[in-house]
């Protein structure tokens, strides 16, 4: 999207202004949703708080990058910007500590840079950890408290014992079993081998998991 880099810059400026002027960061940042529509003055809205206009001077010339209100691109951008977790982290962001500005900016990329199979793997991974937490299988092994240079509150880092990911072994076993059946079938040419959809998904998951190692 043409606006991504400019919105990241706007995000940095909003965070810096919030720290310097002691103002709420999300309403300042959310004004970008008006700017990209080529709307620079508007009626008061909840997402922009007390701000009803852009801070820049009058713009001149054609603006081909404008996103119409009903366009898919604008609706996608609005959905990303107003994500609850992003707005929450934005409110805590500071150039001197708190939520990392890089993490906050990267939140703009995450929703449009994911892959379905990667999401499935990540979900299975997190569910494994959650179930282990519920069962009391994850225990703190070591705890560190780190004092940041520009932040009063210490950061607490907890190291917990690893949890065996049984689903990984099951995927590998199923994939290897299916491949052994293919290799043992001497009457079928390799080009004619039929792979079921379930097995193909398992093979794809195995490839993605291997690439992440």
mmCIF file with all atom_site columns, N, CA and C in Angstrom, residues 1-46:
data_model
loop_
_atom_site.group_PDB
_atom_site.id
_atom_site.type_symbol
_atom_site.label_atom_id
_atom_site.label_alt_id
_atom_site.label_comp_id
_atom_site.label_asym_id
_atom_site.label_entity_id
_atom_site.label_seq_id
_atom_site.pdbx_PDB_ins_code
_atom_site.Cartn_x
_atom_site.Cartn_y
_atom_site.Cartn_z
_atom_site.occupancy
_atom_site.B_iso_or_equiv
_atom_site.pdbx_formal_charge
_atom_site.auth_seq_id
_atom_site.auth_comp_id
_atom_site.auth_asym_id
_atom_site.auth_atom_id
_atom_site.pdbx_PDB_model_num
ATOM 1   N N  . UNK A 1 1  ? 0.843   -1.188 0.000  1.00 0.00 ? 1  UNK A N  1
ATOM 2   C CA . UNK A 1 1  ? 0.000   0.000  0.000  1.00 0.00 ? 1  UNK A CA 1
ATOM 3   C C  . UNK A 1 1  ? 0.881   1.241  0.000  1.00 0.00 ? 1  UNK A C  1
ATOM 4   N N  . UNK A 1 2  ? 0.501   2.212  -0.819 1.00 0.00 ? 2  UNK A N  1
ATOM 5   C CA . UNK A 1 2  ? 1.295   3.427  -0.976 1.00 0.00 ? 2  UNK A CA 1
ATOM 6   C C  . UNK A 1 2  ? 1.481   4.150  0.350  1.00 0.00 ? 2  UNK A C  1
ATOM 7   N N  . UNK A 1 3  ? 0.508   4.060  1.251  1.00 0.00 ? 3  UNK A N  1
ATOM 8   C CA . UNK A 1 3  ? 0.520   4.858  2.467  1.00 0.00 ? 3  UNK A CA 1
ATOM 9   C C  . UNK A 1 3  ? 1.336   4.256  3.610  1.00 0.00 ? 3  UNK A C  1
ATOM 10  N N  . UNK A 1 4  ? 1.736   3.006  3.517  1.00 0.00 ? 4  UNK A N  1
ATOM 11  C CA . UNK A 1 4  ? 2.323   2.326  4.671  1.00 0.00 ? 4  UNK A CA 1
ATOM 12  C C  . UNK A 1 4  ? 3.517   3.066  5.268  1.00 0.00 ? 4  UNK A C  1
ATOM 13  N N  . UNK A 1 5  ? 4.502   3.425  4.432  1.00 0.00 ? 5  UNK A N  1
ATOM 14  C CA . UNK A 1 5  ? 5.693   4.089  4.962  1.00 0.00 ? 5  UNK A CA 1
ATOM 15  C C  . UNK A 1 5  ? 5.355   5.443  5.572  1.00 0.00 ? 5  UNK A C  1
ATOM 16  N N  . UNK A 1 6  ? 4.455   6.183  4.924  1.00 0.00 ? 6  UNK A N  1
ATOM 17  C CA . UNK A 1 6  ? 4.066   7.485  5.463  1.00 0.00 ? 6  UNK A CA 1
ATOM 18  C C  . UNK A 1 6  ? 3.319   7.345  6.785  1.00 0.00 ? 6  UNK A C  1
ATOM 19  N N  . UNK A 1 7  ? 2.515   6.284  6.903  1.00 0.00 ? 7  UNK A N  1
ATOM 20  C CA . UNK A 1 7  ? 1.782   6.071  8.151  1.00 0.00 ? 7  UNK A CA 1
ATOM 21  C C  . UNK A 1 7  ? 2.738   5.662  9.265  1.00 0.00 ? 7  UNK A C  1
ATOM 22  N N  . UNK A 1 8  ? 3.772   4.907  8.928  1.00 0.00 ? 8  UNK A N  1
ATOM 23  C CA . UNK A 1 8  ? 4.781   4.556  9.939  1.00 0.00 ? 8  UNK A CA 1
ATOM 24  C C  . UNK A 1 8  ? 5.482   5.822  10.450 1.00 0.00 ? 8  UNK A C  1
ATOM 25  N N  . UNK A 1 9  ? 5.809   6.719  9.536  1.00 0.00 ? 9  UNK A N  1
ATOM 26  C CA . UNK A 1 9  ? 6.423   7.975  9.948  1.00 0.00 ? 9  UNK A CA 1
ATOM 27  C C  . UNK A 1 9  ? 5.469   8.776  10.829 1.00 0.00 ? 9  UNK A C  1
ATOM 28  N N  . UNK A 1 10 ? 4.197   8.808  10.435 1.00 0.00 ? 10 UNK A N  1
ATOM 29  C CA . UNK A 1 10 ? 3.185   9.504  11.224 1.00 0.00 ? 10 UNK A CA 1
ATOM 30  C C  . UNK A 1 10 ? 3.064   8.879  12.607 1.00 0.00 ? 10 UNK A C  1
ATOM 31  N N  . UNK A 1 11 ? 3.181   7.558  12.679 1.00 0.00 ? 11 UNK A N  1
ATOM 32  C CA . UNK A 1 11 ? 3.114   6.846  13.959 1.00 0.00 ? 11 UNK A CA 1
ATOM 33  C C  . UNK A 1 11 ? 4.256   7.297  14.871 1.00 0.00 ? 11 UNK A C  1
ATOM 34  N N  . UNK A 1 12 ? 5.457   7.350  14.319 1.00 0.00 ? 12 UNK A N  1
ATOM 35  C CA . UNK A 1 12 ? 6.621   7.812  15.098 1.00 0.00 ? 12 UNK A CA 1
ATOM 36  C C  . UNK A 1 12 ? 6.400   9.239  15.597 1.00 0.00 ? 12 UNK A C  1
ATOM 37  N N  . UNK A 1 13 ? 5.934   10.134 14.730 1.00 0.00 ? 13 UNK A N  1
ATOM 38  C CA . UNK A 1 13 ? 5.710   11.529 15.118 1.00 0.00 ? 13 UNK A CA 1
ATOM 39  C C  . UNK A 1 13 ? 4.637   11.646 16.194 1.00 0.00 ? 13 UNK A C  1
ATOM 40  N N  . UNK A 1 14 ? 3.576   10.822 16.081 1.00 0.00 ? 14 UNK A N  1
ATOM 41  C CA . UNK A 1 14 ? 2.509   10.864 17.081 1.00 0.00 ? 14 UNK A CA 1
ATOM 42  C C  . UNK A 1 14 ? 3.020   10.412 18.449 1.00 0.00 ? 14 UNK A C  1
ATOM 43  N N  . UNK A 1 15 ? 3.855   9.382  18.458 1.00 0.00 ? 15 UNK A N  1
ATOM 44  C CA . UNK A 1 15 ? 4.415   8.892  19.719 1.00 0.00 ? 15 UNK A CA 1
ATOM 45  C C  . UNK A 1 15 ? 5.349   9.929  20.341 1.00 0.00 ? 15 UNK A C  1
ATOM 46  N N  . UNK A 1 16 ? 6.185   10.537 19.511 1.00 0.00 ? 16 UNK A N  1
ATOM 47  C CA . UNK A 1 16 ? 7.105   11.561 20.016 1.00 0.00 ? 16 UNK A CA 1
ATOM 48  C C  . UNK A 1 16 ? 6.335   12.767 20.549 1.00 0.00 ? 16 UNK A C  1
ATOM 49  N N  . UNK A 1 17 ? 5.294   13.196 19.832 1.00 0.00 ? 17 UNK A N  1
ATOM 50  C CA . UNK A 1 17 ? 4.479   14.328 20.272 1.00 0.00 ? 17 UNK A CA 1
ATOM 51  C C  . UNK A 1 17 ? 3.750   14.001 21.569 1.00 0.00 ? 17 UNK A C  1
ATOM 52  N N  . UNK A 1 18 ? 3.260   12.765 21.679 1.00 0.00 ? 18 UNK A N  1
ATOM 53  C CA . UNK A 1 18 ? 2.571   12.363 22.900 1.00 0.00 ? 18 UNK A CA 1
ATOM 54  C C  . UNK A 1 18 ? 3.474   12.410 24.112 1.00 0.00 ? 18 UNK A C  1
ATOM 55  N N  . UNK A 1 19 ? 4.727   11.987 23.942 1.00 0.00 ? 19 UNK A N  1
ATOM 56  C CA . UNK A 1 19 ? 5.670   12.002 25.055 1.00 0.00 ? 19 UNK A CA 1
ATOM 57  C C  . UNK A 1 19 ? 6.081   13.428 25.426 1.00 0.00 ? 19 UNK A C  1
ATOM 58  N N  . UNK A 1 20 ? 6.214   14.273 24.430 1.00 0.00 ? 20 UNK A N  1
ATOM 59  C CA . UNK A 1 20 ? 6.681   15.640 24.675 1.00 0.00 ? 20 UNK A CA 1
ATOM 60  C C  . UNK A 1 20 ? 5.581   16.545 25.222 1.00 0.00 ? 20 UNK A C  1
ATOM 61  N N  . UNK A 1 21 ? 4.368   16.405 24.668 1.00 0.00 ? 21 UNK A N  1
ATOM 62  C CA . UNK A 1 21 ? 3.270   17.307 25.026 1.00 0.00 ? 21 UNK A CA 1
ATOM 63  C C  . UNK A 1 21 ? 2.297   16.691 26.030 1.00 0.00 ? 21 UNK A C  1
ATOM 64  N N  . UNK A 1 22 ? 2.537   15.432 26.406 1.00 0.00 ? 22 UNK A N  1
ATOM 65  C CA . UNK A 1 22 ? 1.680   14.730 27.369 1.00 0.00 ? 22 UNK A CA 1
ATOM 66  C C  . UNK A 1 22 ? 0.226   14.683 26.900 1.00 0.00 ? 22 UNK A C  1
ATOM 67  N N  . UNK A 1 23 ? 0.039   14.225 25.676 1.00 0.00 ? 23 UNK A N  1
ATOM 68  C CA . UNK A 1 23 ? -1.296  14.086 25.115 1.00 0.00 ? 23 UNK A CA 1
ATOM 69  C C  . UNK A 1 23 ? -1.535  12.629 24.732 1.00 0.00 ? 23 UNK A C  1
ATOM 70  N N  . UNK A 1 24 ? -2.806  12.263 24.563 1.00 0.00 ? 24 UNK A N  1
ATOM 71  C CA . UNK A 1 24 ? -3.142  10.899 24.169 1.00 0.00 ? 24 UNK A CA 1
ATOM 72  C C  . UNK A 1 24 ? -2.653  10.643 22.749 1.00 0.00 ? 24 UNK A C  1
ATOM 73  N N  . UNK A 1 25 ? -1.933  9.551  22.573 1.00 0.00 ? 25 UNK A N  1
ATOM 74  C CA . UNK A 1 25 ? -1.349  9.249  21.268 1.00 0.00 ? 25 UNK A CA 1
ATOM 75  C C  . UNK A 1 25 ? -2.365  8.707  20.260 1.00 0.00 ? 25 UNK A C  1
ATOM 76  N N  . UNK A 1 26 ? -3.247  7.760  20.636 1.00 0.00 ? 26 UNK A N  1
ATOM 77  C CA . UNK A 1 26 ? -4.151  7.179  19.631 1.00 0.00 ? 26 UNK A CA 1
ATOM 78  C C  . UNK A 1 26 ? -4.978  8.183  18.846 1.00 0.00 ? 26 UNK A C  1
ATOM 79  N N  . UNK A 1 27 ? -5.624  9.185  19.479 1.00 0.00 ? 27 UNK A N  1
ATOM 80  C CA . UNK A 1 27 ? -6.400  10.144 18.674 1.00 0.00 ? 27 UNK A CA 1
ATOM 81  C C  . UNK A 1 27 ? -5.551  10.905 17.666 1.00 0.00 ? 27 UNK A C  1
ATOM 82  N N  . UNK A 1 28 ? -4.323  11.231 18.057 1.00 0.00 ? 28 UNK A N  1
ATOM 83  C CA . UNK A 1 28 ? -3.438  11.945 17.137 1.00 0.00 ? 28 UNK A CA 1
ATOM 84  C C  . UNK A 1 28 ? -3.102  11.053 15.945 1.00 0.00 ? 28 UNK A C  1
ATOM 85  N N  . UNK A 1 29 ? -2.744  9.809  16.228 1.00 0.00 ? 29 UNK A N  1
ATOM 86  C CA . UNK A 1 29 ? -2.402  8.898  15.138 1.00 0.00 ? 29 UNK A CA 1
ATOM 87  C C  . UNK A 1 29 ? -3.601  8.602  14.249 1.00 0.00 ? 29 UNK A C  1
ATOM 88  N N  . UNK A 1 30 ? -4.780  8.479  14.848 1.00 0.00 ? 30 UNK A N  1
ATOM 89  C CA . UNK A 1 30 ? -5.969  8.106  14.082 1.00 0.00 ? 30 UNK A CA 1
ATOM 90  C C  . UNK A 1 30 ? -6.393  9.165  13.069 1.00 0.00 ? 30 UNK A C  1
ATOM 91  N N  . UNK A 1 31 ? -5.832  10.361 13.169 1.00 0.00 ? 31 UNK A N  1
ATOM 92  C CA . UNK A 1 31 ? -6.161  11.383 12.165 1.00 0.00 ? 31 UNK A CA 1
ATOM 93  C C  . UNK A 1 31 ? -5.702  10.969 10.774 1.00 0.00 ? 31 UNK A C  1
ATOM 94  N N  . UNK A 1 32 ? -4.812  9.979  10.707 1.00 0.00 ? 32 UNK A N  1
ATOM 95  C CA . UNK A 1 32 ? -4.356  9.512  9.396  1.00 0.00 ? 32 UNK A CA 1
ATOM 96  C C  . UNK A 1 32 ? -5.505  8.914  8.597  1.00 0.00 ? 32 UNK A C  1
ATOM 97  N N  . UNK A 1 33 ? -6.537  8.397  9.297  1.00 0.00 ? 33 UNK A N  1
ATOM 98  C CA . UNK A 1 33 ? -7.683  7.812  8.604  1.00 0.00 ? 33 UNK A CA 1
ATOM 99  C C  . UNK A 1 33 ? -8.481  8.873  7.855  1.00 0.00 ? 33 UNK A C  1
ATOM 100 N N  . UNK A 1 34 ? -8.372  10.109 8.291  1.00 0.00 ? 34 UNK A N  1
ATOM 101 C CA . UNK A 1 34 ? -9.008  11.214 7.568  1.00 0.00 ? 34 UNK A CA 1
ATOM 102 C C  . UNK A 1 34 ? -8.108  11.710 6.443  1.00 0.00 ? 34 UNK A C  1
ATOM 103 N N  . UNK A 1 35 ? -6.830  11.797 6.743  1.00 0.00 ? 35 UNK A N  1
ATOM 104 C CA . UNK A 1 35 ? -5.882  12.346 5.766  1.00 0.00 ? 35 UNK A CA 1
ATOM 105 C C  . UNK A 1 35 ? -5.823  11.513 4.493  1.00 0.00 ? 35 UNK A C  1
ATOM 106 N N  . UNK A 1 36 ? -5.816  10.188 4.633  1.00 0.00 ? 36 UNK A N  1
ATOM 107 C CA . UNK A 1 36 ? -5.703  9.347  3.442  1.00 0.00 ? 36 UNK A CA 1
ATOM 108 C C  . UNK A 1 36 ? -6.933  9.470  2.545  1.00 0.00 ? 36 UNK A C  1
ATOM 109 N N  . UNK A 1 37 ? -8.040  9.952  3.093  1.00 0.00 ? 37 UNK A N  1
ATOM 110 C CA . UNK A 1 37 ? -9.258  10.173 2.296  1.00 0.00 ? 37 UNK A CA 1
ATOM 111 C C  . UNK A 1 37 ? -9.275  11.569 1.680  1.00 0.00 ? 37 UNK A C  1
ATOM 112 N N  . UNK A 1 38 ? -8.195  12.330 1.918  1.00 0.00 ? 38 UNK A N  1
ATOM 113 C CA . UNK A 1 38 ? -8.113  13.718 1.465  1.00 0.00 ? 38 UNK A CA 1
ATOM 114 C C  . UNK A 1 38 ? -9.134  14.594 2.190  1.00 0.00 ? 38 UNK A C  1
ATOM 115 N N  . UNK A 1 39 ? -9.430  14.203 3.436  1.00 0.00 ? 39 UNK A N  1
ATOM 116 C CA . UNK A 1 39 ? -10.295 15.001 4.313  1.00 0.00 ? 39 UNK A CA 1
ATOM 117 C C  . UNK A 1 39 ? -9.406  15.587 5.392  1.00 0.00 ? 39 UNK A C  1
ATOM 118 N N  . UNK A 1 40 ? -9.299  16.902 5.435  1.00 0.00 ? 40 UNK A N  1
ATOM 119 C CA . UNK A 1 40 ? -8.368  17.549 6.345  1.00 0.00 ? 40 UNK A CA 1
ATOM 120 C C  . UNK A 1 40 ? -9.061  18.396 7.409  1.00 0.00 ? 40 UNK A C  1
ATOM 121 N N  . UNK A 1 41 ? -10.376 18.496 7.319  1.00 0.00 ? 41 UNK A N  1
ATOM 122 C CA . UNK A 1 41 ? -11.199 19.091 8.369  1.00 0.00 ? 41 UNK A CA 1
ATOM 123 C C  . UNK A 1 41 ? -12.467 18.258 8.477  1.00 0.00 ? 41 UNK A C  1
ATOM 124 N N  . UNK A 1 42 ? -12.900 17.952 9.694  1.00 0.00 ? 42 UNK A N  1
ATOM 125 C CA . UNK A 1 42 ? -14.048 17.075 9.871  1.00 0.00 ? 42 UNK A CA 1
ATOM 126 C C  . UNK A 1 42 ? -14.751 17.375 11.195 1.00 0.00 ? 42 UNK A C  1
ATOM 127 N N  . UNK A 1 43 ? -15.949 16.836 11.320 1.00 0.00 ? 43 UNK A N  1
ATOM 128 C CA . UNK A 1 43 ? -16.693 16.958 12.559 1.00 0.00 ? 43 UNK A CA 1
ATOM 129 C C  . UNK A 1 43 ? -16.054 16.054 13.616 1.00 0.00 ? 43 UNK A C  1
ATOM 130 N N  . UNK A 1 44 ? -16.256 16.391 14.867 1.00 0.00 ? 44 UNK A N  1
ATOM 131 C CA . UNK A 1 44 ? -15.645 15.634 15.958 1.00 0.00 ? 44 UNK A CA 1
ATOM 132 C C  . UNK A 1 44 ? -16.117 14.186 15.929 1.00 0.00 ? 44 UNK A C  1
ATOM 133 N N  . UNK A 1 45 ? -15.152 13.253 16.025 1.00 0.00 ? 45 UNK A N  1
ATOM 134 C CA . UNK A 1 45 ? -15.444 11.828 16.033 1.00 0.00 ? 45 UNK A CA 1
ATOM 135 C C  . UNK A 1 45 ? -14.710 11.162 17.195 1.00 0.00 ? 45 UNK A C  1
ATOM 136 N N  . UNK A 1 46 ? -15.217 10.003 17.607 1.00 0.00 ? 46 UNK A N  1
ATOM 137 C CA . UNK A 1 46 ? -14.636 9.301  18.755 1.00 0.00 ? 46 UNK A CA 1
ATOM 138 C C  . UNK A 1 46 ? -13.187 8.878  18.488 1.00 0.00 ? 46 UNK A C  1
#
